[in-house]
Amino acid sequence: MKEAEKMITALVDVREDFPILKRQINGHRLVYLDSAATSQKPKSVIDRITKYYETSNANVLRSVHTLAEEATEQFEESRKKIAGFIHARYPQEIIFTRGTTESLNVIARAWGDKFLKAGDEIVLSPVEHHSNLIPWQQLAERVGAHLRFIDLERDGTITVDAASARINSKTKIVALSAVSNVLGTINPIADIAILAHEVGAIIVVDGAQSVPHQITDVQKLGIDFLAFSGHKMLGPTGIGVLWGRNELLNALDPVIFGGEMIEYVDRENATWAELPAKLEGGTPNIVGAIGLGEATDYLEKIGMPRIEKHVQALTEDAYRRLSSIPDVTVYGPSSPHTGVVSFNIAGVHPHDVAQVLDSQGIAIRAGHHCAQPLMQWLDVIATARASFYLYNSSIDVDSLVDAIKLTRRYFKNGP
Ligand code: PLP
């Protein structure tokens, strides 16, 4: 058996850990290929959430009663686990947010409004999710800064040379996704971080599609801020992380004001609490944070290097097999390519593709994937997208390929 094939079958048994995958959809075994939108949840995460509500539910960081102390301990324990998961130096560098979108908005507001001025430049790429574009558009408008976009290679990859051509002494922020949610490209973040720092800029990384699938070591990457979402990495919805280097987070002013984020308040003035509370105004998503901590335990138990190899092997196999079907165009490079495969069948709207696949029990996404500038670059209105995670196997790729062949025949020849 080839190495790649061994990897593809290696994680099949984890499917048992995901209760929802036992469902039948439209009379077929559920083939869930929409994890880039949101992942399914293992029983351990679901049970952890229930256990918290059944045994320890209370507000955190306020009362001194036993339940409140237990809740605070579990909440802070999760922060430590997540810090370990991304190799952060300190737990207080983990700021809980609602997700990637909120994290990026906070960085743009708190760092951008404070440190950017008219004429400064923000370097992005045309593949960014709207969450890593619109906060920068808005910031640029507020302070009079300019957006600059890295040129893509023909297959959509970003090279260090192309990044270097856009980064100059006016650059103050470089904001890039580590993995594209449409093209499955893996960007050379560590090298681009060096370029950013050479001109005194900071680098902000959208890790929504990378943190679930790869080992993330923020120190080795040499980055300044990282945003990611719990729900794409087996955790609950409504919880995410803003990680930043301690000294950068310390320099930020809060953007949400109210309970828990203060040190001292009188009628006219207030001073701010230490990190992380300063950036977590109001009651946080306590159970979300605890569920996300449990999700990182599960991922580490399976092993991130295994997950990374498995997902990349599956994705590249799907890419290769879909590319060989007549009338099917697959986007992005053939390798390395991870997590997602975006494609179109000539003459068939991707929504129709998704509908036919749903009738076969296969869940994929169709649309612009919150990346309209990339759709413009690809010169398409939308794509179909299959995305993979640790619970998928080569059986799922077989089902996808068969269903795409069926869809093509159906629209070419009629039912
Ligand atoms: N960035 C990328 C690359 C994504 O794929 C997504 C979600 O699909 C986001 C940002 C936004 O994540 P969320 O909706 O969890 O905030």
Short mmCIF file of C-alpha atoms and ligand atoms in Angstrom, two decimals:
data_model
loop_
_atom_site.label_atom_id
_atom_site.label_comp_id
_atom_site.label_asym_id
_atom_site.label_seq_id
_atom_site.Cartn_x
_atom_site.Cartn_y
_atom_site.Cartn_z
CA MET A 1 0.00 0.00 0.00
CA LYS A 2 1.34 3.45 -0.89
CA GLU A 3 2.09 5.83 1.99
CA ALA A 4 -0.73 8.21 0.96
CA GLU A 5 -3.27 5.36 0.85
CA LYS A 6 -2.27 4.17 4.31
CA MET A 7 -2.85 7.67 5.63
CA ILE A 8 -6.24 7.96 3.96
CA THR A 9 -7.60 4.88 5.70
CA ALA A 10 -5.75 5.43 8.98
CA LEU A 11 -8.35 7.62 10.67
CA VAL A 12 -11.54 5.93 9.45
CA ASP A 13 -12.36 4.57 12.93
CA VAL A 14 -12.75 8.04 14.47
CA ARG A 15 -16.08 8.30 12.62
CA GLU A 16 -17.56 6.30 15.51
CA ASP A 17 -16.77 9.19 17.87
CA PHE A 18 -19.12 11.55 15.97
CA PRO A 19 -22.77 10.70 16.72
CA ILE A 20 -24.18 12.83 13.89
CA LEU A 21 -22.31 10.75 11.31
CA LYS A 22 -24.63 7.83 12.08
CA ARG A 23 -27.48 9.75 10.44
CA GLN A 24 -29.00 8.77 7.16
CA ILE A 25 -29.71 11.71 4.84
CA ASN A 26 -32.27 11.17 2.08
CA GLY A 27 -31.90 7.43 2.54
CA HIS A 28 -28.09 7.46 2.27
CA ARG A 29 -25.19 7.27 4.68
CA LEU A 30 -24.24 10.85 5.59
CA VAL A 31 -21.08 11.95 3.82
CA TYR A 32 -20.19 15.21 5.51
CA LEU A 33 -17.92 17.27 3.27
CA ASP A 34 -18.62 20.72 4.69
CA SER A 35 -16.17 20.92 7.59
CA ALA A 36 -14.61 24.13 6.27
CA ALA A 37 -17.97 25.77 7.05
CA THR A 38 -18.25 24.04 10.42
CA SER A 39 -16.93 20.75 11.75
CA GLN A 40 -18.95 18.02 13.44
CA LYS A 41 -18.47 17.44 17.18
CA PRO A 42 -17.17 14.32 18.91
CA LYS A 43 -19.13 12.78 21.79
CA SER A 44 -16.42 13.88 24.26
CA VAL A 45 -17.08 17.57 23.44
CA ILE A 46 -20.86 17.14 23.56
CA ASP A 47 -20.57 15.32 26.91
CA ARG A 48 -18.23 17.94 28.33
CA ILE A 49 -20.76 20.69 27.58
CA THR A 50 -23.56 18.72 29.24
CA LYS A 51 -21.36 17.91 32.24
CA TYR A 52 -20.49 21.57 32.76
CA TYR A 53 -24.16 22.60 32.79
CA GLU A 54 -25.15 19.64 34.98
CA THR A 55 -22.43 20.03 37.58
CA SER A 56 -20.55 23.35 37.62
CA ASN A 57 -22.58 26.06 35.90
CA ALA A 58 -21.95 29.53 37.35
CA ASN A 59 -20.54 32.82 36.18
CA VAL A 60 -16.76 33.11 36.09
CA LEU A 61 -14.38 35.56 37.76
CA ARG A 62 -17.08 37.05 40.04
CA SER A 63 -18.50 35.10 42.95
CA VAL A 64 -16.53 33.16 45.56
CA HIS A 65 -18.96 30.26 45.98
CA THR A 66 -17.90 26.72 45.10
CA LEU A 67 -19.66 26.53 41.73
CA ALA A 68 -18.21 29.87 40.63
CA GLU A 69 -14.75 28.73 41.63
CA GLU A 70 -15.17 25.47 39.73
CA ALA A 71 -16.46 27.28 36.65
CA THR A 72 -13.58 29.77 36.75
CA GLU A 73 -11.05 26.98 37.19
CA GLN A 74 -12.41 25.02 34.22
CA PHE A 75 -12.62 28.16 32.07
CA GLU A 76 -9.02 29.12 32.84
CA GLU A 77 -7.87 25.53 32.42
CA SER A 78 -9.23 25.65 28.86
CA ARG A 79 -7.32 28.84 28.20
CA LYS A 80 -4.14 27.04 29.25
CA LYS A 81 -4.92 24.05 27.01
CA ILE A 82 -5.54 26.29 24.02
CA ALA A 83 -2.35 28.24 24.71
CA GLY A 84 -0.51 24.91 24.69
CA PHE A 85 -2.26 23.84 21.49
CA ILE A 86 -0.88 26.82 19.54
CA HIS A 87 2.39 27.00 21.51
CA ALA A 88 1.66 30.44 22.97
CA ARG A 89 4.14 31.63 25.60
CA TYR A 90 1.49 32.67 28.13
CA PRO A 91 -2.17 31.69 28.74
CA GLN A 92 -3.12 35.37 28.99
CA GLU A 93 -2.23 35.70 25.30
CA ILE A 94 -5.43 33.74 24.56
CA ILE A 95 -8.36 36.15 24.30
CA PHE A 96 -11.73 34.44 23.95
CA THR A 97 -13.94 35.92 21.22
CA ARG A 98 -16.92 34.68 19.21
CA GLY A 99 -14.69 33.48 16.39
CA THR A 100 -12.26 34.43 13.64
CA THR A 101 -14.44 37.29 12.42
CA GLU A 102 -14.64 38.96 15.81
CA SER A 103 -10.93 38.41 16.49
CA LEU A 104 -9.93 40.11 13.23
CA ASN A 105 -12.33 42.98 13.86
CA VAL A 106 -10.84 43.50 17.33
CA ILE A 107 -7.30 43.63 15.92
CA ALA A 108 -8.31 46.11 13.23
CA ARG A 109 -10.06 48.33 15.80
CA ALA A 110 -7.70 48.02 18.73
CA TRP A 111 -4.33 47.90 16.95
CA GLY A 112 -5.25 49.54 13.67
CA ASP A 113 -7.08 52.60 15.02
CA LYS A 114 -4.29 53.22 17.53
CA PHE A 115 -1.22 52.76 15.36
CA LEU A 116 -2.19 53.38 11.70
CA LYS A 117 -2.19 56.80 10.07
CA ALA A 118 -3.01 58.31 6.68
CA GLY A 119 -0.81 57.00 3.87
CA ASP A 120 0.13 53.74 5.66
CA GLU A 121 -0.40 50.49 3.75
CA ILE A 122 -2.12 47.23 4.63
CA VAL A 123 -0.99 44.24 2.56
CA LEU A 124 -3.56 41.50 1.87
CA SER A 125 -4.15 38.86 -0.77
CA PRO A 126 -7.08 38.51 -3.18
CA VAL A 127 -7.94 35.10 -1.70
CA GLU A 128 -8.95 36.41 1.71
CA HIS A 129 -12.26 35.54 3.33
CA HIS A 130 -14.40 38.67 3.78
CA SER A 131 -13.58 38.46 7.51
CA ASN A 132 -9.96 39.20 6.68
CA LEU A 133 -10.80 41.91 4.16
CA ILE A 134 -13.69 44.06 5.29
CA PRO A 135 -12.26 44.98 8.74
CA TRP A 136 -9.15 46.26 6.88
CA GLN A 137 -11.24 48.10 4.27
CA GLN A 138 -13.08 49.81 7.12
CA LEU A 139 -9.87 50.59 8.99
CA ALA A 140 -8.30 52.04 5.82
CA GLU A 141 -11.35 54.24 5.36
CA ARG A 142 -11.28 55.45 8.97
CA VAL A 143 -7.60 56.42 9.03
CA GLY A 144 -6.84 57.14 5.35
CA ALA A 145 -4.61 54.07 4.84
CA HIS A 146 -4.41 52.06 1.58
CA LEU A 147 -4.94 48.37 0.82
CA ARG A 148 -2.34 46.62 -1.33
CA PHE A 149 -2.91 43.15 -2.77
CA ILE A 150 -0.27 40.49 -3.41
CA ASP A 151 -0.31 39.15 -7.00
CA LEU A 152 -1.30 35.49 -7.21
CA GLU A 153 0.36 32.86 -9.36
CA ARG A 154 -1.83 31.37 -12.10
CA ASP A 155 -2.90 28.52 -9.79
CA GLY A 156 -3.74 30.94 -6.97
CA THR A 157 -0.66 30.36 -4.82
CA ILE A 158 1.09 33.18 -3.00
CA THR A 159 4.88 33.23 -3.27
CA VAL A 160 7.33 34.93 -0.96
CA ASP A 161 8.62 36.94 -3.95
CA ALA A 162 5.13 38.20 -4.76
CA ALA A 163 4.62 39.19 -1.11
CA SER A 164 8.00 40.90 -1.09
CA ALA A 165 6.98 42.99 -4.12
CA ARG A 166 4.07 44.46 -2.13
CA ILE A 167 5.71 44.93 1.28
CA ASN A 168 7.63 48.19 1.64
CA SER A 169 8.45 50.91 4.15
CA LYS A 170 4.84 52.15 4.08
CA THR A 171 3.48 48.71 5.07
CA LYS A 172 2.20 48.63 8.63
CA ILE A 173 0.05 45.47 8.58
CA VAL A 174 0.27 42.27 6.56
CA ALA A 175 -2.93 40.23 6.99
CA LEU A 176 -3.11 36.79 5.38
CA SER A 177 -4.87 33.49 5.78
CA ALA A 178 -2.56 30.54 6.50
CA VAL A 179 -4.78 28.23 4.40
CA SER A 180 -7.31 29.41 1.81
CA ASN A 181 -10.92 28.36 2.38
CA VAL A 182 -11.46 28.13 -1.40
CA LEU A 183 -8.17 27.12 -3.03
CA GLY A 184 -6.72 24.94 -0.27
CA THR A 185 -3.38 26.71 -0.69
CA ILE A 186 -0.93 26.73 2.20
CA ASN A 187 0.72 30.12 2.45
CA PRO A 188 4.40 30.66 3.39
CA ILE A 189 3.48 32.54 6.56
CA ALA A 190 6.80 32.20 8.42
CA ASP A 191 8.76 33.66 5.48
CA ILE A 192 6.27 36.47 4.95
CA ALA A 193 6.41 37.25 8.69
CA ILE A 194 10.14 37.90 8.31
CA LEU A 195 9.48 40.28 5.40
CA ALA A 196 6.84 42.14 7.42
CA HIS A 197 9.14 42.54 10.40
CA GLU A 198 12.01 43.77 8.24
CA VAL A 199 9.96 46.88 7.42
CA GLY A 200 8.56 47.24 10.95
CA ALA A 201 5.07 45.95 10.06
CA ILE A 202 3.04 43.43 12.04
CA ILE A 203 1.64 40.22 10.58
CA VAL A 204 -1.92 39.12 11.36
CA VAL A 205 -2.84 35.55 10.44
CA ASP A 206 -6.33 34.24 9.74
CA GLY A 207 -6.00 30.69 11.01
CA ALA A 208 -9.64 29.66 10.52
CA GLN A 209 -8.69 26.90 8.06
CA SER A 210 -5.19 26.12 9.33
CA VAL A 211 -5.46 25.75 13.11
CA PRO A 212 -7.99 22.84 12.80
CA HIS A 213 -5.68 20.93 10.44
CA GLN A 214 -2.03 21.68 11.16
CA ILE A 215 0.31 22.00 14.07
CA THR A 216 0.27 25.70 14.88
CA ASP A 217 3.29 27.09 16.64
CA VAL A 218 2.88 30.84 16.88
CA GLN A 219 6.42 31.24 18.16
CA LYS A 220 8.03 29.29 15.32
CA LEU A 221 5.84 31.07 12.77
CA GLY A 222 7.08 34.37 14.18
CA ILE A 223 3.68 36.04 13.80
CA ASP A 224 2.07 38.82 15.83
CA PHE A 225 -1.66 38.04 15.89
CA LEU A 226 -3.67 34.90 15.07
CA ALA A 227 -7.44 34.53 14.74
CA PHE A 228 -9.34 31.23 14.70
CA SER A 229 -12.77 29.70 15.36
CA GLY A 230 -13.66 26.87 17.73
CA HIS A 231 -16.50 25.51 15.63
CA LYS A 232 -14.20 24.56 12.73
CA MET A 233 -12.00 22.44 15.02
CA LEU A 234 -14.58 20.19 16.73
CA GLY A 235 -15.56 22.83 19.32
CA PRO A 236 -18.88 24.62 19.83
CA THR A 237 -20.10 27.59 17.82
CA GLY A 238 -19.79 31.10 19.27
CA ILE A 239 -16.28 30.65 20.65
CA GLY A 240 -13.02 31.64 19.03
CA VAL A 241 -9.63 32.97 19.85
CA LEU A 242 -7.62 36.09 19.33
CA TRP A 243 -4.00 35.31 20.11
CA GLY A 244 -1.45 38.08 20.19
CA ARG A 245 2.07 38.53 21.48
CA ASN A 246 1.87 39.65 25.08
CA GLU A 247 3.50 43.02 24.51
CA LEU A 248 1.18 43.80 21.57
CA LEU A 249 -1.95 42.83 23.49
CA ASN A 250 -0.75 44.92 26.42
CA ALA A 251 -0.50 47.93 24.12
CA LEU A 252 -4.12 47.60 22.96
CA ASP A 253 -7.02 49.54 24.37
CA PRO A 254 -10.22 47.56 24.90
CA VAL A 255 -12.96 47.75 22.28
CA ILE A 256 -15.74 46.29 24.44
CA PHE A 257 -16.40 48.21 27.63
CA GLY A 258 -18.39 47.04 30.67
CA GLY A 259 -18.20 44.34 33.31
CA GLU A 260 -15.09 42.30 34.04
CA MET A 261 -12.66 44.33 31.93
CA ILE A 262 -11.93 47.05 34.50
CA GLU A 263 -9.56 47.56 37.38
CA TYR A 264 -11.15 50.63 39.01
CA VAL A 265 -14.19 52.74 38.13
CA ASP A 266 -15.53 56.02 39.49
CA ARG A 267 -18.26 58.25 38.12
CA GLU A 268 -16.07 59.85 35.48
CA ASN A 269 -13.28 57.39 34.72
CA ALA A 270 -12.20 53.80 34.53
CA THR A 271 -8.92 51.92 34.34
CA TRP A 272 -8.44 48.57 32.67
CA ALA A 273 -7.84 45.12 34.08
CA GLU A 274 -4.78 43.10 33.16
CA LEU A 275 -4.82 40.68 30.22
CA PRO A 276 -6.81 38.72 29.27
CA ALA A 277 -9.79 40.31 31.11
CA LYS A 278 -9.08 43.75 29.57
CA LEU A 279 -10.12 42.40 26.15
CA GLU A 280 -12.98 40.16 27.34
CA GLY A 281 -15.67 42.59 28.49
CA GLY A 282 -18.94 41.02 29.71
CA THR A 283 -19.79 37.43 30.59
CA PRO A 284 -17.79 35.25 28.21
CA ASN A 285 -18.94 32.10 26.41
CA ILE A 286 -17.84 29.95 29.34
CA VAL A 287 -19.14 26.62 28.13
CA GLY A 288 -17.87 27.39 24.64
CA ALA A 289 -14.35 27.89 25.98
CA ILE A 290 -14.57 24.69 28.03
CA GLY A 291 -15.91 22.77 25.01
CA LEU A 292 -13.08 24.13 22.87
CA GLY A 293 -10.54 23.01 25.47
CA GLU A 294 -12.06 19.52 25.26
CA ALA A 295 -11.85 19.66 21.45
CA THR A 296 -8.12 20.41 21.64
CA ASP A 297 -7.72 17.40 23.96
CA TYR A 298 -9.44 15.22 21.38
CA LEU A 299 -7.35 16.59 18.49
CA GLU A 300 -4.14 16.07 20.45
CA LYS A 301 -5.16 12.53 21.37
CA ILE A 302 -5.54 11.69 17.67
CA GLY A 303 -2.40 13.70 16.89
CA MET A 304 -2.17 16.84 14.78
CA PRO A 305 0.62 15.47 12.54
CA ARG A 306 -1.63 12.50 11.68
CA ILE A 307 -4.61 14.75 11.05
CA GLU A 308 -2.57 17.06 8.85
CA LYS A 309 -1.26 14.20 6.69
CA HIS A 310 -4.66 12.51 6.52
CA VAL A 311 -6.56 15.64 5.44
CA GLN A 312 -3.94 16.63 2.87
CA ALA A 313 -3.81 13.11 1.40
CA LEU A 314 -7.62 12.96 1.12
CA THR A 315 -7.86 16.44 -0.37
CA GLU A 316 -5.17 15.84 -2.97
CA ASP A 317 -6.77 12.51 -3.89
CA ALA A 318 -10.14 14.22 -4.35
CA TYR A 319 -8.47 16.98 -6.39
CA ARG A 320 -6.78 14.44 -8.68
CA ARG A 321 -9.90 12.32 -9.19
CA LEU A 322 -12.29 15.23 -9.75
CA SER A 323 -9.84 16.83 -12.23
CA SER A 324 -9.93 13.71 -14.37
CA ILE A 325 -13.74 13.92 -14.90
CA PRO A 326 -14.61 15.61 -18.23
CA ASP A 327 -16.22 19.08 -17.90
CA VAL A 328 -15.00 19.44 -14.29
CA THR A 329 -12.67 22.35 -13.44
CA VAL A 330 -10.90 22.17 -10.10
CA TYR A 331 -9.35 25.34 -8.67
CA GLY A 332 -6.05 25.88 -6.91
CA PRO A 333 -2.79 23.92 -7.13
CA SER A 334 -2.81 20.13 -7.21
CA SER A 335 -0.21 19.91 -4.43
CA PRO A 336 0.28 21.00 -1.73
CA HIS A 337 -3.46 21.40 -1.36
CA THR A 338 -5.34 20.86 1.85
CA GLY A 339 -8.76 20.86 3.44
CA VAL A 340 -10.98 22.00 0.57
CA VAL A 341 -11.52 21.20 -3.10
CA SER A 342 -13.42 23.84 -5.05
CA PHE A 343 -14.73 22.95 -8.47
CA ASN A 344 -17.34 23.58 -11.13
CA ILE A 345 -19.05 21.37 -13.69
CA ALA A 346 -19.32 23.21 -17.02
CA GLY A 347 -22.85 24.45 -17.60
CA VAL A 348 -24.17 23.42 -14.15
CA HIS A 349 -24.75 25.95 -11.38
CA PRO A 350 -22.92 24.91 -8.18
CA HIS A 351 -26.17 25.18 -6.22
CA ASP A 352 -27.64 22.52 -8.51
CA VAL A 353 -24.54 20.38 -7.92
CA ALA A 354 -24.99 20.74 -4.15
CA GLN A 355 -28.67 19.84 -4.43
CA VAL A 356 -28.04 16.65 -6.42
CA LEU A 357 -25.31 15.68 -3.97
CA ASP A 358 -27.63 16.28 -1.02
CA SER A 359 -30.10 13.86 -2.58
CA GLN A 360 -27.26 11.30 -2.30
CA GLY A 361 -26.58 12.12 1.37
CA ILE A 362 -23.50 14.21 0.55
CA ALA A 363 -23.18 17.63 2.20
CA ILE A 364 -21.00 20.13 0.34
CA ARG A 365 -21.11 23.91 0.09
CA ALA A 366 -21.88 25.97 -2.98
CA GLY A 367 -21.53 29.72 -3.35
CA HIS A 368 -18.89 32.42 -3.17
CA HIS A 369 -17.54 31.13 0.18
CA CYS A 370 -17.33 34.69 1.54
CA ALA A 371 -14.51 35.35 -0.92
CA GLN A 372 -16.09 37.41 -3.68
CA PRO A 373 -12.82 39.09 -4.80
CA LEU A 374 -11.41 35.60 -5.34
CA MET A 375 -14.48 34.60 -7.38
CA GLN A 376 -13.81 37.72 -9.50
CA TRP A 377 -10.17 36.65 -9.91
CA LEU A 378 -11.27 33.12 -10.91
CA ASP A 379 -13.88 34.69 -13.19
CA VAL A 380 -16.73 32.58 -11.79
CA ILE A 381 -19.83 33.56 -9.87
CA ALA A 382 -19.53 30.66 -7.47
CA THR A 383 -18.01 27.22 -6.96
CA ALA A 384 -18.96 23.95 -5.36
CA ARG A 385 -16.66 23.06 -2.46
CA ALA A 386 -16.02 19.75 -0.74
CA SER A 387 -14.06 19.99 2.49
CA PHE A 388 -12.44 17.26 4.54
CA TYR A 389 -11.57 16.52 8.13
CA LEU A 390 -10.27 13.71 10.26
CA TYR A 391 -13.57 11.76 10.17
CA ASN A 392 -13.59 11.55 6.36
CA SER A 393 -12.09 8.64 4.49
CA SER A 394 -11.40 7.50 0.94
CA ILE A 395 -14.92 5.98 0.98
CA ASP A 396 -16.25 9.55 1.20
CA VAL A 397 -14.06 10.60 -1.74
CA ASP A 398 -15.44 7.62 -3.72
CA SER A 399 -19.00 8.78 -2.93
CA LEU A 400 -18.18 12.34 -3.97
CA VAL A 401 -16.57 11.30 -7.26
CA ASP A 402 -19.46 8.93 -8.12
CA ALA A 403 -22.01 11.63 -7.30
CA ILE A 404 -20.22 14.22 -9.44
CA LYS A 405 -20.18 11.81 -12.38
CA LEU A 406 -23.90 11.23 -11.83
CA THR A 407 -24.58 14.98 -11.65
CA ARG A 408 -22.70 15.60 -14.88
CA ARG A 409 -24.60 12.84 -16.68
CA TYR A 410 -27.91 14.06 -15.26
CA PHE A 411 -27.48 17.62 -16.53
CA LYS A 412 -25.97 16.54 -19.84
CA ASN A 413 -28.46 13.82 -20.75
CA GLY A 414 -31.44 14.53 -18.50
CA PRO A 415 -32.77 12.21 -15.79
N1 PLP B 1 -11.53 33.10 7.55
C1 PLP B 1 -11.60 31.97 6.85
C2 PLP B 1 -10.43 31.56 6.00
C3 PLP B 1 -12.74 31.17 6.93
O1 PLP B 1 -12.81 30.05 6.23
C4 PLP B 1 -13.81 31.59 7.76
C5 PLP B 1 -15.07 30.82 7.83
O2 PLP B 1 -15.46 30.15 6.93
C6 PLP B 1 -13.67 32.77 8.48
C7 PLP B 1 -12.52 33.50 8.34
C8 PLP B 1 -14.76 33.27 9.37
O3 PLP B 1 -14.93 32.42 10.46
P1 PLP B 1 -16.13 32.65 11.49
O4 PLP B 1 -17.39 32.74 10.67
O5 PLP B 1 -16.08 31.44 12.37
O6 PLP B 1 -15.84 33.91 12.23
#
